[in-house]
Amino acid sequence: MNQKTMLLSATLTNGYGAQGQAWRAPEVDTTDFTNIEAQVKLARTAERGKFAFLFVPDFPGTSDDMGTTAPVSTLEPIVTLSVLAHETSRVGFIATGSTTYNEPFNLARQFKALDVLSRGRAGWNAVTTGSPIAVANYGENVRPRQERYERAHEMIQIVQALWGSWGKDAWLRNVETGQFLDMDQLQPINLSGKHVGSRGPLVIPPSEQGQPVIASAGGGEYGLGIAGRYASVAVGSSTYDFATTRQEREMYRSAARQAGRDADELKYFTGFMPIMGNTVEEAIGRRMQMDEHLAPQRVPMLGMMLGLSLDVSQADQPLSALQLESARANPGDPRSSRALEIARQGWTPREVLAHGVIDYAPSPVGPPEVIADYLQNAFEAGIADGFWLQQATYSIADDFVDQVVPILQQRGLYHRDYEGSTLREHLGVPQQYGQDPRIS
Ligand SMILES: Cc1cc2nc3c(=O)[nH]c(=O)nc-3n(C[C@H](O)[C@H](O)[C@H](O)COP(=O)(O)O)c2cc1C
């Protein structure tokens, strides 16, 4: 690992948290979905924790379970982040934007405006939008993957060209001569591909970091092609063991090398979802309270992970000796072996679930030292450059920042303050203005 200290980030979503029932948690105000103060509070918490950025996923559509489960996304990423940029001064923001359902000019304009107004703290998580529910909102069916990714390459290259189309020193602002701009430095880009094009220029000056950072999530052959060429941040998929996560990081690094870049220009982040309390019992008690309404669906899911037939009537009895004897970790689900290990310790199915065994990311459970140990082991094993906190409820971010971050700092594993003011500086990635000349 080249970096001496780890990077941290957290998720900015619907105002409640990553857990589907977070909106019902005791500490949550049920109106937080529309309450900008909840988002401002999270952004300030992330900044207090010296986080590199908040990651803002976006799924522009409904989901089947919205009758009981809050939508995942913010009301709208750029609008929300415009407020947060004004209410904070250091933390970065990586917002998701579709390469399929935007034109390069409007996306370039929004993200660069956010970058300038936040003084160089913006990033773009470029996604190709393959969900049928989301694409129906644009009057379409899902486009073939190859077409989506062809368009994505064109989009990113044209967006970056637009970002660099206002020359760095173009803004003369000479009151005496009356020259506002040096028009020689503000030139059209005249780029058009098979799917998108733009004349330009974009009338927005450079930000403190030049232009926004590109991020990529999801992997796969096509996704790696995007990340390797353009991204400074890769957000890993759901991996649950160190070996698989390290392998994924290596795939991103080799994609960057193949594109002619230095692998260290691409920072790989992997998720974690801590379940915190003063003791393990308190931590899972807290989580059980939040998951109370989920047992009817989740106990049978746990049964499938263990090769047993379980229903909600068995939620509060530890598995019998007979059940434990016939239980087998489902080889198709990497979370199953941990679920089995916890069940064997004598916890009831409801308690096993409260250990986060079906969360989308590894879930260390217990007091702050346990969470810090997990991150230390993971970082020292070289599985990631940074860790992406998926907080079950927004309040977990406060607990993490106030209780875990100081331990990481004391152990010399995490910085005590920001070294710079821009997102590129937080990440330790190079400046870029316009397209990367190394990428054709
Ligand atoms: C951690 C992570 C975060 C993601 N965030 C989003 C998102 O916010 N919006 C979105 O539309 N897709 C998101 N994706 C999906 C990917 O961008 C990608 O579309 C997906 O992995 C499917 O790949 P495909 O485009 O090759 O079909 C995310 C994926 C991962 C692993």
XYZ file of C-alpha atoms and ligand atoms in Angstrom:
471
model
C 0.000 0.000 0.000
C 1.552 3.295 -1.080
C -0.640 5.520 1.015
C 0.235 5.772 4.697
C -3.244 6.659 5.830
C -6.688 5.545 4.757
C -9.311 7.739 3.115
C -12.921 7.835 4.313
C -16.227 8.724 2.721
C -19.920 8.296 3.559
C -23.210 7.983 1.701
C -25.681 10.803 1.251
C -29.092 9.411 0.424
C -32.687 10.027 1.439
C -32.130 11.878 4.718
C -32.702 8.735 6.830
C -29.994 6.152 6.090
C -29.069 3.119 4.020
C -31.320 0.689 5.853
C -34.751 0.445 4.230
C -36.557 0.971 7.544
C -34.296 3.820 8.709
C -37.195 6.252 8.305
C -38.884 4.528 11.277
C -35.822 4.596 13.589
C -36.464 6.324 16.932
C -33.880 9.091 16.395
C -35.131 9.949 12.884
C -37.603 12.684 11.957
C -39.922 11.080 9.396
C -39.934 14.281 7.316
C -36.144 14.189 6.786
C -36.647 13.092 3.160
C -37.529 16.703 2.351
C -35.587 18.369 5.165
C -32.367 19.957 3.904
C -31.192 20.392 7.511
C -30.795 16.596 7.816
C -28.486 16.646 4.761
C -26.586 19.683 6.034
C -26.052 17.949 9.386
C -24.631 14.855 7.672
C -22.322 16.971 5.499
C -21.022 18.798 8.586
C -20.491 15.478 10.354
C -18.487 14.174 7.387
C -16.439 17.363 7.434
C -15.819 17.042 11.192
C -14.560 13.518 10.410
C -12.226 14.940 7.694
C -13.921 12.700 5.102
C -12.725 13.050 1.515
C -16.250 13.106 0.106
C -19.896 12.223 0.417
C -21.015 9.771 -2.255
C -24.472 10.498 -3.642
C -26.063 7.541 -5.455
C -29.032 8.242 -7.689
C -31.739 5.935 -8.985
C -34.271 8.113 -10.783
C -37.349 5.930 -10.407
C -39.716 4.208 -8.025
C -39.194 0.789 -6.457
C -41.766 -1.929 -5.777
C -41.509 -1.672 -2.006
C -41.948 2.092 -1.659
C -45.201 1.498 0.194
C -43.066 0.647 3.227
C -39.480 1.527 2.294
C -38.150 5.047 1.697
C -36.683 5.864 -1.740
C -32.896 5.475 -1.829
C -31.970 8.766 -3.469
C -31.998 12.432 -2.537
C -34.783 14.582 -3.978
C -32.260 15.561 -6.655
C -28.467 15.372 -6.318
C -27.250 18.652 -7.825
C -29.940 20.770 -6.188
C -29.217 19.173 -2.805
C -25.452 19.531 -3.171
C -25.728 23.178 -4.188
C -27.037 23.879 -0.698
C -24.463 21.658 1.014
C -21.606 23.279 -0.912
C -22.598 26.571 0.663
C -22.966 25.138 4.161
C -19.555 23.425 4.256
C -16.011 24.358 3.266
C -13.894 21.223 2.977
C -15.737 17.951 2.375
C -16.037 16.828 -1.256
C -19.207 15.683 -3.034
C -19.460 12.959 -5.660
C -22.868 13.066 -7.328
C -24.256 10.431 -9.651
C -25.221 11.539 -13.155
C -26.389 9.440 -16.098
C -24.317 9.229 -19.270
C -27.386 7.956 -21.156
C -30.083 10.415 -20.064
C -28.161 13.683 -20.226
C -26.564 15.627 -23.026
C -22.885 16.483 -22.511
C -23.487 20.215 -22.383
C -26.112 20.220 -19.630
C -24.212 17.718 -17.485
C -20.887 19.544 -17.982
C -22.526 22.814 -17.029
C -24.197 21.557 -13.852
C -21.189 19.697 -12.495
C -18.684 22.427 -13.285
C -20.948 25.043 -11.731
C -21.106 22.889 -8.586
C -17.324 22.528 -8.696
C -16.762 26.275 -8.989
C -19.339 27.210 -6.349
C -17.933 24.614 -3.912
C -14.377 25.899 -4.621
C -13.168 22.675 -6.174
C -14.939 19.946 -4.239
C -17.147 18.232 -6.848
C -17.019 14.861 -8.562
C -19.204 13.007 -11.061
C -20.119 9.328 -10.615
C -20.775 8.478 -14.255
C -23.418 5.725 -14.573
C -25.047 4.315 -17.710
C -28.543 3.768 -16.191
C -29.655 0.237 -16.987
C -32.677 -0.073 -14.706
C -35.968 -0.585 -16.635
C -37.867 1.491 -14.080
C -35.494 4.441 -14.425
C -35.303 4.348 -18.228
C -39.113 4.236 -18.516
C -39.090 7.697 -16.976
C -37.276 8.861 -20.098
C -39.784 7.102 -22.357
C -37.395 4.283 -23.260
C -36.557 0.609 -22.874
C -33.107 -0.364 -21.590
C -30.540 0.245 -24.323
C -28.038 -2.544 -25.085
C -24.988 -2.441 -22.827
C -22.555 -1.861 -25.678
C -24.499 1.174 -26.878
C -24.755 2.575 -23.341
C -21.023 2.302 -22.824
C -20.124 3.705 -26.252
C -22.235 6.700 -25.353
C -20.618 6.859 -21.898
C -17.115 7.147 -23.419
C -18.279 9.894 -25.745
C -20.096 11.698 -22.941
C -17.134 11.713 -20.578
C -14.657 12.840 -23.221
C -16.911 15.636 -24.457
C -17.826 16.720 -20.922
C -14.135 16.909 -20.008
C -13.354 18.842 -23.196
C -16.124 21.311 -22.305
C -14.752 21.635 -18.769
C -11.404 22.665 -20.235
C -12.820 24.934 -22.946
C -12.510 28.102 -20.822
C -8.740 28.620 -20.879
C -7.134 28.767 -17.459
C -6.134 32.436 -17.817
C -9.006 33.554 -20.035
C -10.775 35.652 -17.407
C -8.950 38.998 -17.671
C -11.458 41.205 -15.781
C -9.407 44.268 -16.718
C -11.541 47.217 -15.666
C -9.172 49.753 -17.251
C -8.965 48.214 -20.708
C -12.516 46.935 -20.557
C -11.397 43.410 -21.453
C -13.479 40.876 -19.591
C -12.283 37.747 -21.386
C -9.423 36.778 -23.651
C -11.514 35.274 -26.406
C -8.515 33.427 -27.856
C -8.656 31.278 -24.740
C -12.347 30.527 -25.029
C -12.684 28.240 -28.000
C -15.350 25.880 -29.326
C -14.547 22.192 -28.890
C -16.471 21.026 -32.000
C -16.651 17.397 -30.914
C -19.233 14.956 -32.095
C -19.372 11.186 -31.874
C -21.828 8.494 -32.879
C -24.199 9.344 -30.018
C -23.516 12.848 -28.687
C -21.772 16.041 -29.581
C -21.239 19.642 -28.584
C -19.808 22.779 -30.132
C -18.931 24.547 -26.877
C -17.292 26.390 -25.284
C -18.717 26.130 -21.793
C -18.806 29.545 -20.216
C -17.548 28.599 -16.744
C -14.011 29.317 -15.486
C -11.796 26.733 -13.781
C -12.478 25.828 -10.161
C -9.797 25.612 -7.469
C -9.213 22.014 -8.593
C -9.557 22.816 -12.299
C -12.510 20.570 -13.021
C -14.585 17.872 -11.281
C -13.188 14.444 -10.513
C -14.684 11.415 -12.302
C -15.854 8.407 -10.283
C -17.048 5.018 -11.434
C -18.971 2.259 -9.638
C -20.002 -1.201 -10.648
C -17.026 -2.797 -12.366
C -17.552 -5.452 -15.043
C -15.576 -5.389 -18.277
C -17.349 -2.285 -19.564
C -17.280 -0.457 -16.231
C -13.555 -1.128 -15.841
C -13.009 0.388 -19.284
C -14.568 3.613 -18.012
C -12.831 3.608 -14.626
C -9.417 2.732 -16.044
C -9.451 5.582 -18.551
C -11.096 8.435 -16.712
C -11.815 7.823 -13.023
C -9.963 9.086 -9.970
C -12.347 7.216 -7.670
C -13.669 3.674 -8.046
C -16.421 2.569 -5.687
C -16.288 -1.201 -5.323
C -19.176 -3.606 -5.608
C -20.484 -5.586 -2.632
C -17.579 -7.799 -1.627
C -17.430 -9.483 1.755
C -13.961 -10.910 2.204
C -10.532 -9.349 2.018
C -9.244 -11.582 -0.784
C -12.145 -10.785 -3.153
C -11.997 -7.071 -2.378
C -8.227 -6.935 -2.905
C -8.702 -8.732 -6.217
C -11.299 -6.174 -7.300
C -8.951 -3.320 -6.373
C -6.236 -4.972 -8.462
C -8.607 -5.185 -11.438
C -9.201 -1.440 -11.261
C -5.496 -0.731 -10.894
C -4.637 -2.867 -13.888
C -7.408 -1.177 -15.934
C -5.755 2.185 -15.146
C -2.323 0.840 -16.176
C -3.750 -0.549 -19.402
C -5.095 2.899 -20.220
C -1.575 4.311 -19.821
C -2.120 5.843 -16.373
C -0.366 5.320 -13.057
C -2.488 2.922 -10.946
C -2.195 5.267 -7.943
C -4.246 7.876 -9.818
C -7.305 5.699 -9.236
C -8.367 5.411 -5.583
C -10.409 2.345 -4.785
C -13.090 2.598 -2.075
C -14.886 -0.369 -0.551
C -18.058 -0.248 1.537
C -18.614 -1.089 5.186
C -21.729 -0.826 7.322
C -20.849 -0.717 11.046
C -23.327 -1.757 13.710
C -22.275 0.205 16.772
C -22.939 0.109 20.528
C -20.955 0.022 23.762
C -21.123 -3.772 23.605
C -22.012 -6.287 20.900
C -25.337 -6.897 22.683
C -26.160 -3.182 22.698
C -25.185 -2.830 19.036
C -27.388 -5.667 17.873
C -30.195 -4.562 20.232
C -30.188 -1.190 18.506
C -30.209 -2.778 15.082
C -32.977 -5.236 16.077
C -35.178 -2.328 17.032
C -34.744 -0.904 13.542
C -35.227 -4.231 11.790
C -38.277 -5.251 13.835
C -40.647 -5.033 10.871
C -38.365 -6.880 8.480
C -38.333 -10.279 10.227
C -41.170 -11.866 8.153
C -39.141 -11.428 4.928
C -35.655 -11.738 6.331
C -35.922 -14.850 8.517
C -36.798 -16.989 5.434
C -33.897 -15.296 3.555
C -31.569 -16.292 6.384
C -32.974 -19.824 6.100
C -31.997 -19.886 2.414
C -28.484 -18.733 3.276
C -28.182 -21.625 5.738
C -29.996 -24.291 3.716
C -32.817 -24.439 6.305
C -36.518 -23.777 6.106
C -37.098 -20.906 8.564
C -40.081 -18.622 9.113
C -40.836 -15.706 11.376
C -42.302 -17.953 14.121
C -38.712 -19.158 14.719
C -37.224 -15.649 14.853
C -36.571 -15.683 18.586
C -35.384 -19.242 19.220
C -31.751 -20.192 18.728
C -31.369 -22.904 16.097
C -31.743 -26.421 17.509
C -28.842 -28.870 17.566
C -30.523 -30.734 14.697
C -30.890 -27.578 12.618
C -27.279 -26.603 13.275
C -26.139 -30.034 12.257
C -27.901 -29.897 8.892
C -27.173 -26.182 8.232
C -24.841 -25.484 5.287
C -23.543 -22.099 4.160
C -24.978 -21.358 0.704
C -21.925 -21.375 -1.596
C -23.680 -18.908 -3.945
C -23.876 -16.226 -1.245
C -20.569 -15.001 0.190
C -22.320 -13.753 3.347
C -23.619 -17.207 4.319
C -20.559 -18.563 6.097
C -20.523 -15.606 8.487
C -24.274 -16.075 9.119
C -23.642 -19.732 9.955
C -20.738 -18.893 12.240
C -22.895 -16.423 14.198
C -25.849 -18.858 14.372
C -23.483 -21.485 15.818
C -22.616 -19.077 18.634
C -26.207 -19.508 19.853
C -27.798 -16.264 18.654
C -31.446 -16.398 17.538
C -32.288 -15.817 13.831
C -33.423 -12.265 14.646
C -30.104 -11.612 16.404
C -28.098 -13.211 13.604
C -29.813 -10.843 11.156
C -29.049 -7.879 13.425
C -25.352 -8.658 12.933
C -25.888 -7.276 9.423
C -25.378 -10.640 7.721
C -27.540 -9.613 4.766
C -26.308 -6.023 4.491
C -24.797 -4.819 1.204
C -21.350 -4.464 2.748
C -19.320 -6.105 5.540
C -20.770 -5.184 8.937
C -18.347 -5.064 11.854
C -20.416 -5.207 15.058
C -19.640 -3.793 18.498
C -17.845 -0.972 20.319
C -15.746 1.651 18.469
C -12.500 -0.329 18.957
C -13.991 -3.286 17.062
C -14.942 -1.063 14.138
C -11.474 0.555 14.182
C -9.828 -2.904 14.308
C -11.828 -3.974 11.262
C -10.717 -0.915 9.269
C -7.115 -1.262 10.425
C -6.977 -4.924 9.413
C -8.634 -4.189 6.073
C -6.329 -1.266 5.295
C -3.192 -3.100 6.358
C -4.258 -6.074 4.229
C -4.191 -3.691 1.245
C -7.801 -4.239 0.233
C -8.603 -0.566 -0.460
C -7.294 3.000 -0.507
C -10.434 4.207 1.213
C -13.552 3.042 2.969
C -17.075 4.056 2.165
C -19.354 4.247 5.202
C -22.890 3.092 4.506
C -24.669 4.273 7.614
C -27.835 2.299 8.515
C -29.191 5.602 9.856
C -27.620 9.034 9.506
C -26.901 9.074 13.268
C -24.397 6.224 12.814
C -22.224 8.718 10.922
C -22.056 10.882 14.082
C -21.189 7.888 16.257
C -18.533 6.816 13.794
C -16.951 10.257 13.491
C -17.015 10.968 17.228
C -15.949 7.538 18.467
C -14.101 5.614 15.733
C -12.257 8.388 13.878
C -10.266 9.471 17.011
C -9.079 5.875 17.483
C -7.915 5.677 13.861
C -6.131 9.009 14.316
C -4.434 7.865 17.536
C -3.228 4.750 15.722
C -1.734 6.888 12.946
C -4.039 5.324 10.372
C -6.036 8.433 9.508
C -5.253 12.127 9.045
C -6.026 14.629 11.799
C -6.963 17.377 9.351
C -7.421 18.049 5.671
C -4.111 18.597 3.893
C -5.722 20.770 1.217
C -9.029 22.306 0.270
C -10.081 20.546 -2.943
C -11.407 17.063 -3.623
C -8.338 16.280 -5.767
C -6.102 17.280 -2.855
C -8.131 15.152 -0.421
C -7.733 12.169 -2.715
C -4.096 12.848 -3.613
C -4.830 12.651 -7.353
C -3.287 14.812 -10.087
C -4.681 18.003 -11.546
C -6.502 17.684 -14.845
C -7.995 20.353 -17.046
C -9.880 19.287 -20.148
C -9.383 15.807 -21.576
C -6.525 13.618 -20.409
C -4.005 13.825 -23.297
C -2.937 10.228 -22.600
C -6.424 8.870 -23.381
C -7.416 8.673 -27.028
C -21.305 0.862 -5.216
C -22.150 1.061 -6.422
C -22.885 2.223 -6.551
C -23.708 2.419 -7.669
N -24.437 3.559 -7.755
C -25.289 3.704 -8.781
C -26.158 4.822 -8.837
O -26.155 5.665 -7.939
N -27.007 4.933 -9.885
C -27.054 4.024 -10.902
O -27.844 4.197 -11.811
N -26.249 2.920 -10.870
C -25.383 2.757 -9.840
N -24.594 1.651 -9.791
C -24.686 0.668 -10.896
C -23.485 0.703 -11.820
O -23.206 1.996 -12.281
C -23.704 -0.214 -13.022
O -24.669 0.341 -13.856
C -24.153 -1.564 -12.619
O -23.102 -2.154 -11.902
C -24.637 -2.419 -13.801
O -23.722 -2.476 -14.809
P -24.127 -2.284 -16.360
O -24.238 -0.811 -16.568
O -22.943 -2.890 -17.011
O -25.412 -2.981 -16.619
C -23.766 1.430 -8.688
C -23.008 0.262 -8.556
C -22.208 0.080 -7.448
C -21.429 -1.184 -7.310
